[in-house]
Protein backbone atom coordinates (compact mmCIF):
# COMPACT_ATOMS: atom_id res chain seq x y z
CA UNK A 1 0.00 0.00 0.00
CA UNK A 2 1.30 3.45 -0.83
CA UNK A 3 2.28 6.38 1.36
CA UNK A 4 0.02 9.38 1.91
CA UNK A 5 1.55 12.61 3.14
CA UNK A 6 -0.50 14.99 5.23
CA UNK A 7 0.69 18.54 5.87
CA UNK A 8 -0.84 19.63 9.17
CA UNK A 9 -1.34 17.85 12.47
CA UNK A 10 -4.73 19.11 13.59
CA UNK A 11 -8.21 17.62 13.58
CA UNK A 12 -8.48 16.82 9.88
CA UNK A 13 -4.97 15.37 9.74
CA UNK A 14 -5.87 13.14 12.67
CA UNK A 15 -9.17 12.06 11.10
CA UNK A 16 -7.91 11.32 7.58
CA UNK A 17 -4.55 10.05 8.80
CA UNK A 18 -6.18 7.69 11.27
CA UNK A 19 -8.52 6.28 8.64
CA UNK A 20 -5.73 5.95 6.09
CA UNK A 21 -3.42 4.15 8.51
CA UNK A 22 -6.28 1.87 9.50
CA UNK A 23 -6.81 1.08 5.81
CA UNK A 24 -3.21 0.02 5.44
CA UNK A 25 -1.59 3.16 4.02
CA UNK A 26 1.64 4.46 5.42
CA UNK A 27 0.82 7.96 6.62
CA UNK A 28 3.48 10.64 6.73
CA UNK A 29 2.50 13.48 9.07
CA UNK A 30 4.26 16.76 8.47
CA UNK A 31 3.87 19.81 10.66
CA UNK A 32 5.64 23.11 11.04
CA UNK A 33 6.00 21.95 14.65
CA UNK A 34 7.87 18.64 14.51
CA UNK A 35 6.76 17.69 18.02
CA UNK A 36 3.09 17.96 17.00
CA UNK A 37 3.74 15.79 13.94
CA UNK A 38 5.41 13.21 16.15
CA UNK A 39 2.58 13.32 18.68
CA UNK A 40 -0.01 12.69 15.97
CA UNK A 41 2.09 9.95 14.37
CA UNK A 42 2.38 8.29 17.79
CA UNK A 43 -1.38 8.58 18.26
CA UNK A 44 -2.08 7.06 14.83
CA UNK A 45 0.30 4.19 15.50
CA UNK A 46 2.48 1.83 13.58
CA UNK A 47 1.56 2.90 10.04
CA UNK A 48 2.47 6.55 10.71
CA UNK A 49 5.77 8.33 10.18
CA UNK A 50 6.79 11.98 10.24
CA UNK A 51 8.38 14.15 7.59
CA UNK A 52 10.19 17.45 7.58
CA UNK A 53 8.07 20.52 6.89
CA UNK A 54 9.01 21.96 3.49
CA UNK A 55 10.98 18.92 2.37
CA UNK A 56 10.00 16.47 -0.37
CA UNK A 57 6.87 14.62 0.83
CA UNK A 58 7.20 10.83 0.86
CA UNK A 59 3.71 10.30 -0.54
CA UNK A 60 2.55 10.76 -4.11
CA UNK A 61 -0.71 12.04 -2.63
CA UNK A 62 -0.26 15.12 -0.44
CA UNK A 63 -3.18 16.32 1.66
CA UNK A 64 -3.17 19.99 2.64
CA UNK A 65 -4.62 19.96 6.16
CA UNK A 66 -3.85 23.53 7.18
CA UNK A 67 -6.17 26.54 7.39
CA UNK A 68 -6.98 28.27 4.11
CA UNK A 69 -5.35 31.41 5.53
CA UNK A 70 -2.04 29.50 5.58
CA UNK A 71 -2.35 27.14 2.64
CA UNK A 72 -1.12 29.40 -0.16
CA UNK A 73 2.04 30.25 1.78
CA UNK A 74 2.57 26.60 2.63
CA UNK A 75 2.26 25.56 -1.03
CA UNK A 76 4.61 28.38 -2.06
CA UNK A 77 7.07 27.32 0.61
CA UNK A 78 7.06 23.75 -0.68
CA UNK A 79 7.46 25.00 -4.25
CA UNK A 80 8.93 22.38 -6.57
CA UNK A 81 8.87 19.75 -3.81
CA UNK A 82 5.22 19.34 -4.83
CA UNK A 83 6.04 18.87 -8.52
CA UNK A 84 4.27 15.81 -9.90
CA UNK A 85 2.32 15.28 -6.67
CA UNK A 86 -1.41 14.78 -6.41
CA UNK A 87 -2.41 17.56 -4.05
CA UNK A 88 -5.68 17.21 -2.15
CA UNK A 89 -7.18 20.50 -1.05
CA UNK A 90 -9.48 19.97 1.92
CA UNK A 91 -9.56 23.63 2.98
CA UNK A 92 -12.62 25.80 3.45
CA UNK A 93 -11.93 29.49 2.84
CA UNK A 94 -14.60 30.60 5.28
CA UNK A 95 -14.60 34.19 6.50
CA UNK A 96 -14.70 35.19 10.18
CA UNK A 97 -18.49 35.63 10.03
CA UNK A 98 -18.79 31.90 9.17
CA UNK A 99 -21.33 32.93 6.52
CA UNK A 100 -19.15 33.90 3.60
CA UNK A 101 -16.05 32.87 1.72
CA UNK A 102 -12.91 34.98 1.58
CA UNK A 103 -12.26 34.01 -2.04
CA UNK A 104 -13.34 36.22 -4.94
CA UNK A 105 -16.97 35.72 -6.02
CA UNK A 106 -17.26 32.63 -8.22
CA UNK A 107 -13.70 31.52 -7.58
CA UNK A 108 -12.48 28.83 -5.23
CA UNK A 109 -9.65 28.45 -2.79
CA UNK A 110 -8.62 25.43 -4.81
CA UNK A 111 -8.12 27.60 -7.89
CA UNK A 112 -5.90 29.91 -5.82
CA UNK A 113 -3.86 26.85 -4.80
CA UNK A 114 -3.52 25.80 -8.45
CA UNK A 115 -2.07 29.25 -9.21
CA UNK A 116 0.80 28.79 -6.73
CA UNK A 117 1.37 25.02 -7.08
CA UNK A 118 3.92 23.61 -9.52
CA UNK A 119 2.46 23.21 -13.02
CA UNK A 120 3.11 19.47 -12.92
CA UNK A 121 1.08 18.96 -9.74
CA UNK A 122 -2.54 17.85 -9.97
CA UNK A 123 -4.92 19.55 -7.54
CA UNK A 124 -8.17 17.92 -6.45
CA UNK A 125 -10.74 19.18 -3.95
CA UNK A 126 -12.03 16.56 -1.53
CA UNK A 127 -12.98 15.91 2.08
CA UNK A 128 -13.91 19.55 2.75
CA UNK A 129 -17.62 18.90 3.24
CA UNK A 130 -17.45 16.62 6.29
CA UNK A 131 -16.60 17.61 9.84
CA UNK A 132 -13.37 16.12 11.16
CA UNK A 133 -15.04 14.27 14.04
CA UNK A 134 -17.65 12.86 11.65
CA UNK A 135 -14.90 11.62 9.34
CA UNK A 136 -13.01 10.17 12.28
CA UNK A 137 -16.08 8.21 13.38
CA UNK A 138 -17.02 7.12 9.86
CA UNK A 139 -15.53 3.66 10.23
CA UNK A 140 -18.22 2.73 12.71
CA UNK A 141 -21.11 4.13 10.70
CA UNK A 142 -23.43 1.76 8.84
CA UNK A 143 -23.89 4.11 5.91
CA UNK A 144 -20.65 5.26 4.29
CA UNK A 145 -20.10 9.00 4.30
CA UNK A 146 -20.11 10.81 0.98
CA UNK A 147 -16.89 12.53 0.05
CA UNK A 148 -17.36 15.03 -2.75
CA UNK A 149 -14.50 15.35 -5.21
CA UNK A 150 -13.82 18.01 -7.83
CA UNK A 151 -10.93 18.17 -10.24
CA UNK A 152 -9.95 18.52 -13.87
CA UNK A 153 -7.86 15.40 -14.26
CA UNK A 154 -9.89 12.19 -14.50
CA UNK A 155 -6.97 9.99 -13.46
CA UNK A 156 -6.23 12.13 -10.41
CA UNK A 157 -9.88 12.02 -9.37
CA UNK A 158 -9.96 8.25 -9.86
CA UNK A 159 -6.96 7.89 -7.55
CA UNK A 160 -8.63 9.99 -4.87
CA UNK A 161 -11.90 8.10 -5.35
CA UNK A 162 -10.03 4.83 -4.78
CA UNK A 163 -8.42 6.31 -1.67
CA UNK A 164 -11.81 7.44 -0.35
CA UNK A 165 -13.32 4.00 -0.97
CA UNK A 166 -10.40 2.34 0.74
CA UNK A 167 -11.13 4.53 3.78
CA UNK A 168 -14.67 3.15 3.84
CA UNK A 169 -16.46 6.14 2.38
CA UNK A 170 -18.34 6.79 -0.85
CA UNK A 171 -16.60 9.03 -3.37
CA UNK A 172 -18.97 11.35 -5.21
CA UNK A 173 -17.45 13.03 -8.25
CA UNK A 174 -18.95 16.50 -8.44
CA UNK A 175 -17.25 17.45 -11.69
CA UNK A 176 -14.42 19.65 -12.85
CA UNK A 177 -12.29 21.87 -10.63
CA UNK A 178 -14.75 24.73 -11.22
CA UNK A 179 -17.06 22.78 -8.89
CA UNK A 180 -14.62 23.28 -6.00
CA UNK A 181 -16.38 26.60 -5.45
CA UNK A 182 -19.68 24.77 -4.99
CA UNK A 183 -18.03 22.32 -2.59
CA UNK A 184 -16.73 25.22 -0.51
CA UNK A 185 -20.28 26.54 -0.34
CA UNK A 186 -21.31 23.14 1.06
CA UNK A 187 -19.25 24.08 4.10
CA UNK A 188 -21.25 27.30 4.43
CA UNK A 189 -24.41 25.24 4.15
CA UNK A 190 -23.21 23.01 7.00
CA UNK A 191 -22.40 26.01 9.16
CA UNK A 192 -25.80 27.54 8.40
CA UNK A 193 -27.51 24.30 9.42
CA UNK A 194 -25.52 24.21 12.64
CA UNK A 195 -26.67 27.71 13.53
CA UNK A 196 -30.27 27.65 12.31
CA UNK A 197 -31.71 24.16 12.40
CA UNK A 198 -29.56 21.18 13.35
CA UNK A 199 -27.94 23.02 16.27
CA UNK A 200 -25.06 20.55 16.58
CA UNK A 201 -22.30 19.16 14.35
CA UNK A 202 -23.02 15.44 14.50
CA UNK A 203 -24.31 15.18 10.94
CA UNK A 204 -23.03 14.68 7.46
CA UNK A 205 -24.09 16.09 4.14
CA UNK A 206 -24.52 13.48 1.45
CA UNK A 207 -26.62 12.20 -1.42
CA UNK A 208 -29.69 10.02 -0.99
CA UNK A 209 -30.13 7.97 -4.15
CA UNK A 210 -33.83 7.39 -4.74
CA UNK A 211 -33.55 4.83 -7.50
N1 LIG B 1 -12.30 20.78 11.24
C1 LIG B 1 -13.18 20.37 10.35
O1 LIG B 1 -14.23 19.79 10.70
C2 LIG B 1 -12.91 20.57 8.89
C3 LIG B 1 -13.77 19.98 7.96
C4 LIG B 1 -13.50 20.11 6.61
C5 LIG B 1 -12.41 20.84 6.19
N2 LIG B 1 -11.61 21.43 7.10
C6 LIG B 1 -10.42 22.15 6.64
O2 LIG B 1 -9.29 21.36 6.91
C7 LIG B 1 -8.18 22.21 7.19
C8 LIG B 1 -7.57 21.78 8.52
O3 LIG B 1 -8.57 21.90 9.50
P1 LIG B 1 -8.32 21.35 10.98
O4 LIG B 1 -9.64 21.32 11.61
O5 LIG B 1 -7.49 20.14 10.93
O6 LIG B 1 -7.49 22.54 11.58
P2 LIG B 1 -6.59 22.55 12.93
O7 LIG B 1 -7.03 21.46 13.82
O8 LIG B 1 -6.62 23.95 13.42
O9 LIG B 1 -5.13 22.20 12.39
C9 LIG B 1 -4.50 23.06 11.49
C10 LIG B 1 -3.10 22.59 11.21
O10 LIG B 1 -2.51 23.55 10.32
C11 LIG B 1 -1.28 23.99 10.89
N3 LIG B 1 -1.02 25.38 10.52
C12 LIG B 1 -1.73 26.48 10.88
N4 LIG B 1 -1.17 27.58 10.36
C13 LIG B 1 -0.08 27.16 9.67
C14 LIG B 1 0.91 27.83 8.92
N5 LIG B 1 0.88 29.17 8.75
N6 LIG B 1 1.88 27.10 8.36
C15 LIG B 1 1.94 25.76 8.52
N7 LIG B 1 1.02 25.05 9.20
C16 LIG B 1 0.01 25.76 9.78
C17 LIG B 1 -1.47 23.86 12.39
O11 LIG B 1 -0.21 23.85 13.00
P3 LIG B 1 -0.04 24.36 14.52
O12 LIG B 1 -0.64 23.29 15.36
O13 LIG B 1 1.43 24.48 14.66
O14 LIG B 1 -0.79 25.66 14.62
C18 LIG B 1 -2.21 22.53 12.46
O15 LIG B 1 -1.32 21.45 12.32
C19 LIG B 1 -8.71 23.63 7.19
O16 LIG B 1 -8.39 24.23 5.97
C20 LIG B 1 -10.21 23.48 7.33
O17 LIG B 1 -10.92 24.49 6.68
C21 LIG B 1 -11.82 21.30 8.45
mmCIF file of C-alpha atoms and ligand atoms in Angstrom, residues 7-14 16 30-33 36 53 64-71 73-74 77 89-94 126-135 187, ligand 1:
data_model
loop_
_atom_site.group_PDB
_atom_site.id
_atom_site.type_symbol
_atom_site.label_atom_id
_atom_site.label_comp_id
_atom_site.label_asym_id
_atom_site.label_seq_id
_atom_site.Cartn_x
_atom_site.Cartn_y
_atom_site.Cartn_z
ATOM 1 C CA UNK A 7 0.686 18.537 5.866
ATOM 2 C CA UNK A 8 -0.836 19.629 9.166
ATOM 3 C CA UNK A 9 -1.340 17.853 12.471
ATOM 4 C CA UNK A 10 -4.730 19.110 13.587
ATOM 5 C CA UNK A 11 -8.214 17.617 13.578
ATOM 6 C CA UNK A 12 -8.484 16.825 9.881
ATOM 7 C CA UNK A 13 -4.972 15.371 9.736
ATOM 8 C CA UNK A 14 -5.871 13.141 12.672
ATOM 9 C CA UNK A 16 -7.907 11.324 7.582
ATOM 10 C CA UNK A 30 4.265 16.762 8.465
ATOM 11 C CA UNK A 31 3.872 19.811 10.656
ATOM 12 C CA UNK A 32 5.644 23.114 11.037
ATOM 13 C CA UNK A 33 5.997 21.949 14.648
ATOM 14 C CA UNK A 36 3.092 17.965 16.998
ATOM 15 C CA UNK A 53 8.069 20.515 6.886
ATOM 16 C CA UNK A 64 -3.166 19.987 2.639
ATOM 17 C CA UNK A 65 -4.624 19.958 6.157
ATOM 18 C CA UNK A 66 -3.848 23.528 7.182
ATOM 19 C CA UNK A 67 -6.172 26.545 7.391
ATOM 20 C CA UNK A 68 -6.983 28.274 4.114
ATOM 21 C CA UNK A 69 -5.353 31.409 5.527
ATOM 22 C CA UNK A 70 -2.040 29.504 5.580
ATOM 23 C CA UNK A 71 -2.353 27.143 2.643
ATOM 24 C CA UNK A 73 2.040 30.253 1.777
ATOM 25 C CA UNK A 74 2.567 26.596 2.625
ATOM 26 C CA UNK A 77 7.066 27.323 0.613
ATOM 27 C CA UNK A 89 -7.182 20.502 -1.053
ATOM 28 C CA UNK A 90 -9.477 19.974 1.923
ATOM 29 C CA UNK A 91 -9.562 23.632 2.981
ATOM 30 C CA UNK A 92 -12.625 25.802 3.452
ATOM 31 C CA UNK A 93 -11.927 29.494 2.837
ATOM 32 C CA UNK A 94 -14.599 30.597 5.282
ATOM 33 C CA UNK A 126 -12.026 16.556 -1.529
ATOM 34 C CA UNK A 127 -12.985 15.909 2.085
ATOM 35 C CA UNK A 128 -13.910 19.549 2.749
ATOM 36 C CA UNK A 129 -17.622 18.903 3.243
ATOM 37 C CA UNK A 130 -17.447 16.618 6.286
ATOM 38 C CA UNK A 131 -16.603 17.611 9.843
ATOM 39 C CA UNK A 132 -13.367 16.119 11.159
ATOM 40 C CA UNK A 133 -15.038 14.273 14.043
ATOM 41 C CA UNK A 134 -17.651 12.856 11.654
ATOM 42 C CA UNK A 135 -14.896 11.618 9.335
ATOM 43 C CA UNK A 187 -19.247 24.078 4.104
HETATM 44 N N1 LIG B 1 -12.298 20.779 11.243
HETATM 45 C C1 LIG B 1 -13.181 20.367 10.348
HETATM 46 O O1 LIG B 1 -14.227 19.792 10.697
HETATM 47 C C2 LIG B 1 -12.905 20.567 8.890
HETATM 48 C C3 LIG B 1 -13.773 19.982 7.958
HETATM 49 C C4 LIG B 1 -13.503 20.112 6.607
HETATM 50 C C5 LIG B 1 -12.410 20.835 6.189
HETATM 51 N N2 LIG B 1 -11.606 21.426 7.104
HETATM 52 C C6 LIG B 1 -10.422 22.153 6.635
HETATM 53 O O2 LIG B 1 -9.292 21.357 6.911
HETATM 54 C C7 LIG B 1 -8.180 22.205 7.186
HETATM 55 C C8 LIG B 1 -7.566 21.785 8.516
HETATM 56 O O3 LIG B 1 -8.568 21.903 9.496
HETATM 57 P P1 LIG B 1 -8.317 21.348 10.977
HETATM 58 O O4 LIG B 1 -9.636 21.319 11.606
HETATM 59 O O5 LIG B 1 -7.493 20.136 10.927
HETATM 60 O O6 LIG B 1 -7.494 22.544 11.583
HETATM 61 P P2 LIG B 1 -6.593 22.551 12.931
HETATM 62 O O7 LIG B 1 -7.032 21.459 13.820
HETATM 63 O O8 LIG B 1 -6.617 23.949 13.418
HETATM 64 O O9 LIG B 1 -5.129 22.197 12.385
HETATM 65 C C9 LIG B 1 -4.499 23.062 11.491
HETATM 66 C C10 LIG B 1 -3.099 22.588 11.207
HETATM 67 O O10 LIG B 1 -2.507 23.547 10.319
HETATM 68 C C11 LIG B 1 -1.280 23.994 10.888
HETATM 69 N N3 LIG B 1 -1.023 25.380 10.524
HETATM 70 C C12 LIG B 1 -1.727 26.480 10.878
HETATM 71 N N4 LIG B 1 -1.170 27.581 10.355
HETATM 72 C C13 LIG B 1 -0.075 27.162 9.669
HETATM 73 C C14 LIG B 1 0.910 27.826 8.922
HETATM 74 N N5 LIG B 1 0.877 29.165 8.753
HETATM 75 N N6 LIG B 1 1.883 27.098 8.356
HETATM 76 C C15 LIG B 1 1.940 25.757 8.522
HETATM 77 N N7 LIG B 1 1.024 25.054 9.204
HETATM 78 C C16 LIG B 1 0.014 25.755 9.777
HETATM 79 C C17 LIG B 1 -1.475 23.856 12.392
HETATM 80 O O11 LIG B 1 -0.207 23.847 12.997
HETATM 81 P P3 LIG B 1 -0.042 24.361 14.520
HETATM 82 O O12 LIG B 1 -0.641 23.286 15.363
HETATM 83 O O13 LIG B 1 1.435 24.484 14.658
HETATM 84 O O14 LIG B 1 -0.786 25.665 14.616
HETATM 85 C C18 LIG B 1 -2.210 22.533 12.458
HETATM 86 O O15 LIG B 1 -1.318 21.451 12.321
HETATM 87 C C19 LIG B 1 -8.713 23.631 7.186
HETATM 88 O O16 LIG B 1 -8.395 24.232 5.968
HETATM 89 C C20 LIG B 1 -10.207 23.484 7.334
HETATM 90 O O17 LIG B 1 -10.920 24.494 6.676
HETATM 91 C C21 LIG B 1 -11.819 21.304 8.453
#
